[in-house]
Amino acid sequence: MQKVLTIGEVLVEIVATTKGDGFLAAQPLVGPFPSGAPAIFIDQVGKLGTPCAIVSRVGDDDFGRVNIERLRADGVDVSGIEIAEGETTGSAFVRYREDGSRAFLYNIRHSACGKIRPNPVSAALVDSCDHLHVMGSAFSAPELGAMVMDAAQRIKTRGGTISFDPNLRPELMRDPAMRAPLDAILAMTDLFLPSGEELFLFEPDHDEAGAVEALLARGIRTVVLKRGAKGASLFQKGLRADAQPIPVEELDPTGAGDAFGGAFLSFWLRGTDPAEALRLANAAGARAVTRLGPMEGTSTRVELDAILQGQKG
Ligand code: ATP
Ligand code: MG
């Protein structure tokens, strides 16, 4: 089976237990939960039994260990996570406002992952993997961005495939330093996984159908649009499939897009019927929001089937 690689920040998330506007005041917090968009994504890929690995860098601390142990337990090759002595793993504090929106307080500016550089282990992993999942946010850090770009070019040149989740605020897209690498990645992309307005990042002058058509005309094989609590849609040349949202109690939406993406990619790589892969990924996204902690809601195949069975009954 093809092996999937991703490269990027691993951090922990600490979550406020009460909703509130204003600022993060003293209250019970829960966590540290393993986190980081690439980590959540690859954990979901590992849980579905797809061979996979992550390249990252953490401090020699409990925040790093909590991630490494979880990813390893869920089937991810963690040999590419470098442990930097005397440095610290990033963290993020999250609180929910009364209206359900989230406020993040990041502590990653001086994290160990900020000093990630190619090394013999990361080079060997790039050589041994057939698929790279790219997070657009990687390009906000020049060194990480350069590593991701180099890996994408190597894997693509060897005949491998690329999936791309922009995972970006539109403001960042307007930064010219981001634009060039994102355009280059899109030109290599086989599977594009935007969320909401990200569909229009590269095709701003279209409606939804026009943007999808233009993206497919660029040679992207599959476009999957994540619609949050409204479900998801899949587009290929001559094919459209829609997944209605599965009714769930949304406890913590963070990480849903990454769980969805990891699940969709696993089935897409296996050649599962696209509409069925969408249905399973939609279940993975729905289950993800029912758990507190961004990686706590990644799913095994049995758990996805249980969600879909429950929906039928
Ligand atoms: P994030 O970047 O916060 O991880 P995202 O914006 O990339 O998320 P979303 O669109 O929020 O991704 O969620 C991904 C998928 O998860 C949705 O397309 C849908 O299938 C599922 N999902 C998300 N929220 C809900 C919900 N409240 N109820 C049911 N399904 C949901
Ligand atoms: Mg996202």
XYZ file of N, CA, C and O in Angstrom, residues 179-300:
488
model
N 2.049 33.399 -1.728
C 1.329 33.127 -2.971
C 2.115 32.195 -3.915
O 1.567 31.231 -4.454
N 3.418 32.497 -4.100
C 4.200 31.726 -5.071
C 4.287 30.244 -4.686
O 3.989 29.372 -5.519
N 4.654 29.913 -3.435
C 4.708 28.485 -3.109
C 3.341 27.803 -3.162
O 3.240 26.635 -3.577
N 2.289 28.532 -2.774
C 0.953 27.913 -2.820
C 0.550 27.611 -4.267
O -0.012 26.556 -4.558
N 0.863 28.545 -5.170
C 0.577 28.292 -6.593
C 1.358 27.068 -7.084
O 0.840 26.243 -7.837
N 2.620 26.978 -6.658
C 3.456 25.852 -7.092
C 2.904 24.525 -6.575
O 2.901 23.514 -7.284
N 2.427 24.523 -5.338
C 1.852 23.281 -4.784
C 0.565 22.926 -5.517
O 0.334 21.768 -5.882
N -0.279 23.937 -5.757
C -1.542 23.635 -6.444
C -1.276 22.985 -7.805
O -1.999 22.071 -8.214
N -0.228 23.439 -8.492
C 0.097 22.883 -9.814
C 0.504 21.403 -9.726
O 0.447 20.687 -10.717
N 0.897 20.950 -8.526
C 1.289 19.540 -8.343
C 0.173 18.710 -7.707
O 0.322 17.508 -7.500
N -0.928 19.376 -7.343
C -1.950 18.720 -6.512
C -2.830 17.736 -7.284
O -3.334 18.046 -8.358
N -3.010 16.560 -6.688
C -3.941 15.560 -7.242
C -5.276 15.603 -6.511
O -6.325 15.375 -7.100
N -5.208 15.867 -5.197
C -6.415 15.908 -4.366
C -6.410 17.215 -3.585
O -5.507 17.459 -2.787
N -7.418 18.052 -3.835
C -7.489 19.373 -3.189
C -8.610 19.344 -2.155
O -9.732 18.932 -2.469
N -8.305 19.802 -0.928
C -9.248 19.680 0.194
C -9.518 21.035 0.855
O -9.179 21.243 2.019
N -10.123 21.981 0.135
C -10.402 23.280 0.756
C -11.598 23.203 1.707
O -12.410 22.273 1.638
N -11.683 24.197 2.574
C -12.812 24.306 3.494
C -13.477 25.661 3.236
O -12.808 26.690 3.237
N -14.771 25.648 3.005
C -15.521 26.898 2.839
C -14.929 27.802 1.774
O -14.714 27.408 0.630
N -14.620 29.047 2.194
C -14.135 30.068 1.259
C -12.780 29.739 0.633
O -12.373 30.364 -0.351
N -12.059 28.785 1.219
C -10.753 28.410 0.645
C -10.904 27.881 -0.784
O -9.947 27.870 -1.546
N -12.110 27.463 -1.141
C -12.344 27.007 -2.521
C -11.973 28.086 -3.524
O -11.565 27.799 -4.648
N -12.132 29.342 -3.093
C -11.939 30.458 -4.026
C -10.539 31.088 -3.953
O -10.274 32.088 -4.606
N -9.649 30.491 -3.153
C -8.313 31.082 -2.992
C -7.597 31.230 -4.322
O -6.921 32.215 -4.575
N -7.717 30.222 -5.179
C -6.994 30.244 -6.453
C -7.894 30.627 -7.626
O -7.414 30.864 -8.721
N -9.195 30.630 -7.403
C -10.167 30.958 -8.455
C -11.174 31.946 -7.897
O -12.352 31.622 -7.723
N -10.724 33.180 -7.639
C -11.597 34.123 -6.932
C -12.758 34.665 -7.765
O -13.731 35.145 -7.209
N -12.644 34.592 -9.088
C -13.651 35.265 -9.921
C -14.767 34.335 -10.386
O -15.317 34.496 -11.475
N -15.093 33.332 -9.585
C -16.101 32.362 -9.987
C -17.104 32.129 -8.869
O -16.825 32.402 -7.710
N -18.245 31.539 -9.250
C -19.127 30.976 -8.227
C -18.611 29.562 -7.927
O -17.590 29.139 -8.482
N -19.317 28.853 -7.051
C -18.794 27.544 -6.630
C -18.561 26.592 -7.806
O -17.475 26.007 -7.947
N -19.576 26.473 -8.663
C -19.454 25.528 -9.787
C -18.318 25.938 -10.722
O -17.547 25.095 -11.205
N -18.203 27.256 -10.953
C -17.153 27.754 -11.842
C -15.766 27.523 -11.259
O -14.821 27.157 -11.973
N -15.632 27.740 -9.954
C -14.331 27.535 -9.299
C -13.928 26.068 -9.386
O -12.774 25.740 -9.685
N -14.887 25.187 -9.135
C -14.592 23.749 -9.203
C -14.167 23.370 -10.617
O -13.164 22.663 -10.816
N -14.907 23.848 -11.590
C -14.592 23.514 -12.992
C -13.181 23.997 -13.358
O -12.404 23.275 -13.983
N -12.861 25.224 -12.929
C -11.540 25.783 -13.232
C -10.432 24.979 -12.547
O -9.364 24.751 -13.114
N -10.690 24.538 -11.331
C -9.683 23.737 -10.614
C -9.470 22.392 -11.305
O -8.334 21.940 -11.492
N -10.567 21.748 -11.714
C -10.435 20.459 -12.409
C -9.734 20.645 -13.754
O -8.945 19.788 -14.168
N -9.976 21.793 -14.402
C -9.343 22.070 -15.703
C -7.829 22.241 -15.558
O -7.076 22.065 -16.503
N -7.388 22.584 -14.332
C -5.945 22.698 -14.097
C -5.277 21.328 -13.999
O -4.053 21.242 -13.867
N -6.075 20.263 -13.944
C -5.494 18.916 -13.865
C -5.607 18.276 -12.491
O -5.093 17.184 -12.259
N -6.293 18.961 -11.549
C -6.531 18.357 -10.233
C -7.558 17.235 -10.416
O -8.595 17.436 -11.044
N -7.247 16.046 -9.899
C -8.131 14.898 -10.159
C -9.404 14.970 -9.316
O -10.496 14.711 -9.790
N -9.253 15.332 -8.042
C -10.399 15.323 -7.129
C -10.392 16.592 -6.284
O -9.361 16.939 -5.696
N -11.541 17.262 -6.228
C -11.720 18.408 -5.324
C -12.770 18.009 -4.297
O -13.867 17.575 -4.667
N -12.425 18.122 -3.015
C -13.400 17.821 -1.968
C -13.582 19.083 -1.144
O -12.624 19.599 -0.566
N -14.803 19.582 -1.106
C -15.112 20.824 -0.403
C -15.727 20.500 0.957
O -16.788 19.871 1.032
N -15.046 20.946 2.011
C -15.561 20.748 3.374
C -16.495 21.903 3.699
O -16.150 23.057 3.458
N -17.659 21.566 4.241
C -18.663 22.602 4.519
C -19.020 22.666 6.000
O -20.151 23.020 6.344
N -18.125 22.271 6.883
C -18.401 22.339 8.316
C -19.676 21.587 8.662
O -19.891 20.461 8.203
N -20.548 22.227 9.444
C -21.787 21.574 9.886
C -22.779 21.366 8.743
O -23.878 20.848 8.954
N -22.397 21.763 7.521
C -23.291 21.549 6.371
C -22.862 20.358 5.527
O -23.378 20.158 4.406
N -21.870 19.567 5.979
C -21.471 18.367 5.236
C -20.305 18.626 4.303
O -19.419 19.433 4.616
N -20.308 17.971 3.152
C -19.158 18.067 2.234
C -19.588 17.641 0.834
O -20.595 16.956 0.666
N -18.808 18.070 -0.172
C -19.103 17.701 -1.561
C -17.816 17.280 -2.254
O -16.736 17.791 -1.934
N -17.973 16.384 -3.223
C -16.822 15.888 -3.991
C -17.055 16.149 -5.470
O -18.165 15.984 -5.975
N -15.986 16.546 -6.140
C -16.074 16.816 -7.579
C -14.904 16.155 -8.299
O -13.752 16.298 -7.889
N -15.218 15.423 -9.373
C -14.204 14.950 -10.316
C -14.773 15.264 -11.691
O -15.954 15.619 -11.808
N -13.967 15.114 -12.737
C -14.507 15.369 -14.074
C -15.713 14.464 -14.289
O -15.616 13.252 -14.155
N -16.881 15.054 -14.533
C -18.082 14.257 -14.812
C -18.723 13.630 -13.600
O -19.628 12.795 -13.732
N -18.290 13.995 -12.403
C -18.862 13.378 -11.197
C -18.999 14.403 -10.077
O -18.084 15.182 -9.813
N -20.172 14.385 -9.424
C -20.365 15.175 -8.212
C -21.052 14.288 -7.178
O -21.972 13.535 -7.515
N -20.591 14.368 -5.948
C -21.265 13.647 -4.867
C -21.376 14.592 -3.683
O -20.495 15.426 -3.461
N -22.479 14.485 -2.947
C -22.690 15.327 -1.769
C -22.927 14.440 -0.552
O -23.590 13.406 -0.660
N -22.399 14.868 0.581
C -22.663 14.165 1.838
C -23.391 15.130 2.758
O -22.883 16.209 3.061
N -24.584 14.741 3.157
C -25.345 15.565 4.101
C -24.709 15.441 5.481
O -24.155 14.392 5.812
N -24.762 16.503 6.285
C -24.133 16.408 7.611
C -24.803 15.331 8.462
O -26.022 15.150 8.393
N -23.998 14.632 9.221
C -24.541 13.649 10.157
C -24.877 14.405 11.439
O -24.031 15.136 11.962
N -26.122 14.296 11.931
C -26.476 15.084 13.124
C -25.707 14.601 14.349
O -25.790 13.430 14.721
N -24.920 15.486 14.921
C -24.141 15.155 16.122
C -24.158 16.360 17.046
O -24.480 17.471 16.623
N -23.790 16.121 18.295
C -23.644 17.238 19.220
C -22.210 17.749 19.110
O -21.267 17.023 19.427
N -22.071 18.993 18.614
C -20.731 19.543 18.391
C -20.142 20.033 19.710
O -20.581 21.033 20.258
N -19.114 19.315 20.173
C -18.487 19.674 21.443
C -17.225 20.495 21.200
O -16.899 21.406 21.957
N -16.496 20.160 20.132
C -15.206 20.813 19.853
C -14.879 20.645 18.372
O -14.425 19.579 17.958
N -15.106 21.692 17.560
C -14.933 21.543 16.107
C -13.470 21.496 15.650
O -13.190 21.127 14.515
N -12.522 21.844 16.532
C -11.115 21.899 16.104
C -10.649 20.509 15.660
O -10.848 19.523 16.360
N -10.029 20.482 14.478
C -9.473 19.217 13.988
C -10.396 18.429 13.081
O -9.976 17.431 12.483
N -11.655 18.866 12.944
C -12.599 18.110 12.110
C -12.103 18.016 10.665
O -12.190 16.963 10.026
N -11.574 19.141 10.164
C -11.120 19.164 8.775
C -9.955 18.214 8.547
O -9.849 17.591 7.478
N -9.101 18.088 9.545
C -7.945 17.209 9.398
C -8.348 15.745 9.519
O -7.833 14.888 8.794
N -9.277 15.443 10.422
C -9.784 14.068 10.529
C -10.507 13.701 9.234
O -10.327 12.597 8.691
N -11.312 14.624 8.732
C -12.016 14.403 7.466
C -10.997 14.121 6.353
O -11.124 13.161 5.596
N -9.977 14.980 6.257
C -8.983 14.846 5.184
C -8.202 13.546 5.274
O -7.985 12.870 4.258
N -7.785 13.193 6.493
C -7.024 11.952 6.670
C -7.840 10.736 6.289
O -7.333 9.781 5.671
N -9.119 10.758 6.634
C -9.989 9.635 6.288
C -10.227 9.603 4.776
O -10.091 8.546 4.133
N -10.541 10.757 4.206
C -10.810 10.756 2.763
C -9.595 10.249 1.996
O -9.709 9.405 1.108
N -8.420 10.764 2.346
C -7.201 10.359 1.630
C -6.980 8.848 1.723
O -6.636 8.202 0.724
N -7.175 8.277 2.920
C -6.954 6.833 3.091
C -7.804 6.029 2.116
O -7.318 5.072 1.502
N -9.062 6.406 1.981
C -9.949 5.640 1.086
C -9.664 5.968 -0.377
O -9.712 5.099 -1.245
N -9.348 7.213 -0.664
C -9.025 7.646 -2.035
C -7.807 6.878 -2.553
O -7.805 6.397 -3.686
N -6.789 6.742 -1.695
C -5.577 6.019 -2.117
C -5.862 4.538 -2.355
O -5.208 3.902 -3.164
N -6.831 3.999 -1.627
C -7.167 2.583 -1.797
C -8.068 2.337 -2.990
O -8.438 1.203 -3.271
N -8.481 3.407 -3.650
C -9.349 3.236 -4.820
C -10.804 3.003 -4.464
O -11.589 2.526 -5.290
N -11.194 3.341 -3.231
C -12.603 3.237 -2.825
C -13.449 4.128 -3.747
O -12.990 5.198 -4.173
N -14.655 3.704 -4.034
C -15.583 4.519 -4.827
C -15.637 5.940 -4.211
O -15.788 6.077 -2.993
N -15.475 6.992 -5.042
C -15.362 8.348 -4.480
C -16.529 8.763 -3.582
O -16.309 9.390 -2.539
N -17.759 8.410 -3.958
C -18.911 8.803 -3.137
C -18.863 8.090 -1.784
O -19.241 8.664 -0.745
N -18.381 6.853 -1.788
C -18.263 6.092 -0.537
C -17.139 6.680 0.338
O -17.284 6.807 1.554
N -16.038 7.056 -0.305
C -14.933 7.688 0.440
C -15.421 8.986 1.080
O -15.083 9.298 2.231
N -16.253 9.728 0.365
C -16.808 10.984 0.897
C -17.711 10.710 2.098
O -17.660 11.411 3.110
N -18.527 9.664 1.970
C -19.462 9.296 3.041
C -18.687 8.949 4.323
O -19.035 9.368 5.420
N -17.594 8.185 4.148
C -16.781 7.776 5.303
C -16.044 8.977 5.904
O -15.957 9.121 7.121
N -15.526 9.862 5.047
C -14.819 11.051 5.543
C -15.795 11.979 6.278
O -15.449 12.572 7.311
N -17.002 12.098 5.762
C -18.043 12.920 6.401
C -18.346 12.388 7.808
O -18.534 13.150 8.753
N -18.322 11.062 7.925
C -18.529 10.440 9.245
C -17.334 10.739 10.152
O -17.502 11.011 11.346
N -16.128 10.715 9.591
C -14.931 11.006 10.396
C -14.972 12.448 10.905
O -14.648 12.720 12.063
N -15.401 13.391 10.043
C -15.499 14.795 10.452
C -16.559 14.972 11.525
O -16.363 15.704 12.499
N -17.683 14.290 11.363
C -18.783 14.402 12.333
C -18.357 13.844 13.684
O -18.605 14.448 14.734
N -17.684 12.692 13.665
C -17.270 12.086 14.931
C -16.227 12.958 15.629
O -16.220 13.085 16.861
N -15.373 13.588 14.814
C -14.296 14.411 15.390
C -14.848 15.531 16.272
O -14.250 15.854 17.304
N -15.972 16.128 15.885
C -16.483 17.280 16.641
C -17.176 16.886 17.946
O -17.481 17.742 18.772
N -17.395 15.592 18.124
C -18.101 15.151 19.340
C -17.160 14.944 20.516
O -17.605 14.614 21.606
N -15.847 15.060 20.285
C -14.870 14.839 21.366
C -14.123 16.122 21.699
O -13.755 16.863 20.772
N -13.888 16.328 22.967
C -13.076 17.461 23.407
C -11.605 17.119 23.162
O -11.143 16.051 23.546
N -10.885 18.027 22.529
C -9.486 17.763 22.170
C -9.410 17.460 20.690
O -10.181 16.643 20.192
N -8.500 18.131 19.970
C -8.532 18.070 18.507
C -8.226 16.706 17.897
O -8.706 16.398 16.813
N -7.428 15.880 18.600
C -7.082 14.574 18.037
C -7.870 13.442 18.691
O -7.737 12.284 18.322
N -8.689 13.796 19.692
C -9.396 12.752 20.454
C -10.498 12.097 19.640
O -10.949 11.006 19.953
N -10.944 12.769 18.584
C -12.059 12.235 17.799
C -11.652 11.606 16.473
O -12.492 11.425 15.601
N -10.380 11.278 16.289
C -10.024 10.528 15.074
C -10.587 9.114 15.224
O -10.791 8.635 16.339
N -10.840 8.461 14.080
C -11.662 7.242 14.109
C -11.000 6.035 13.463
O -10.284 6.162 12.469
N -11.311 4.869 14.003
C -10.999 3.605 13.320
C -12.127 3.310 12.323
O -13.202 3.932 12.379
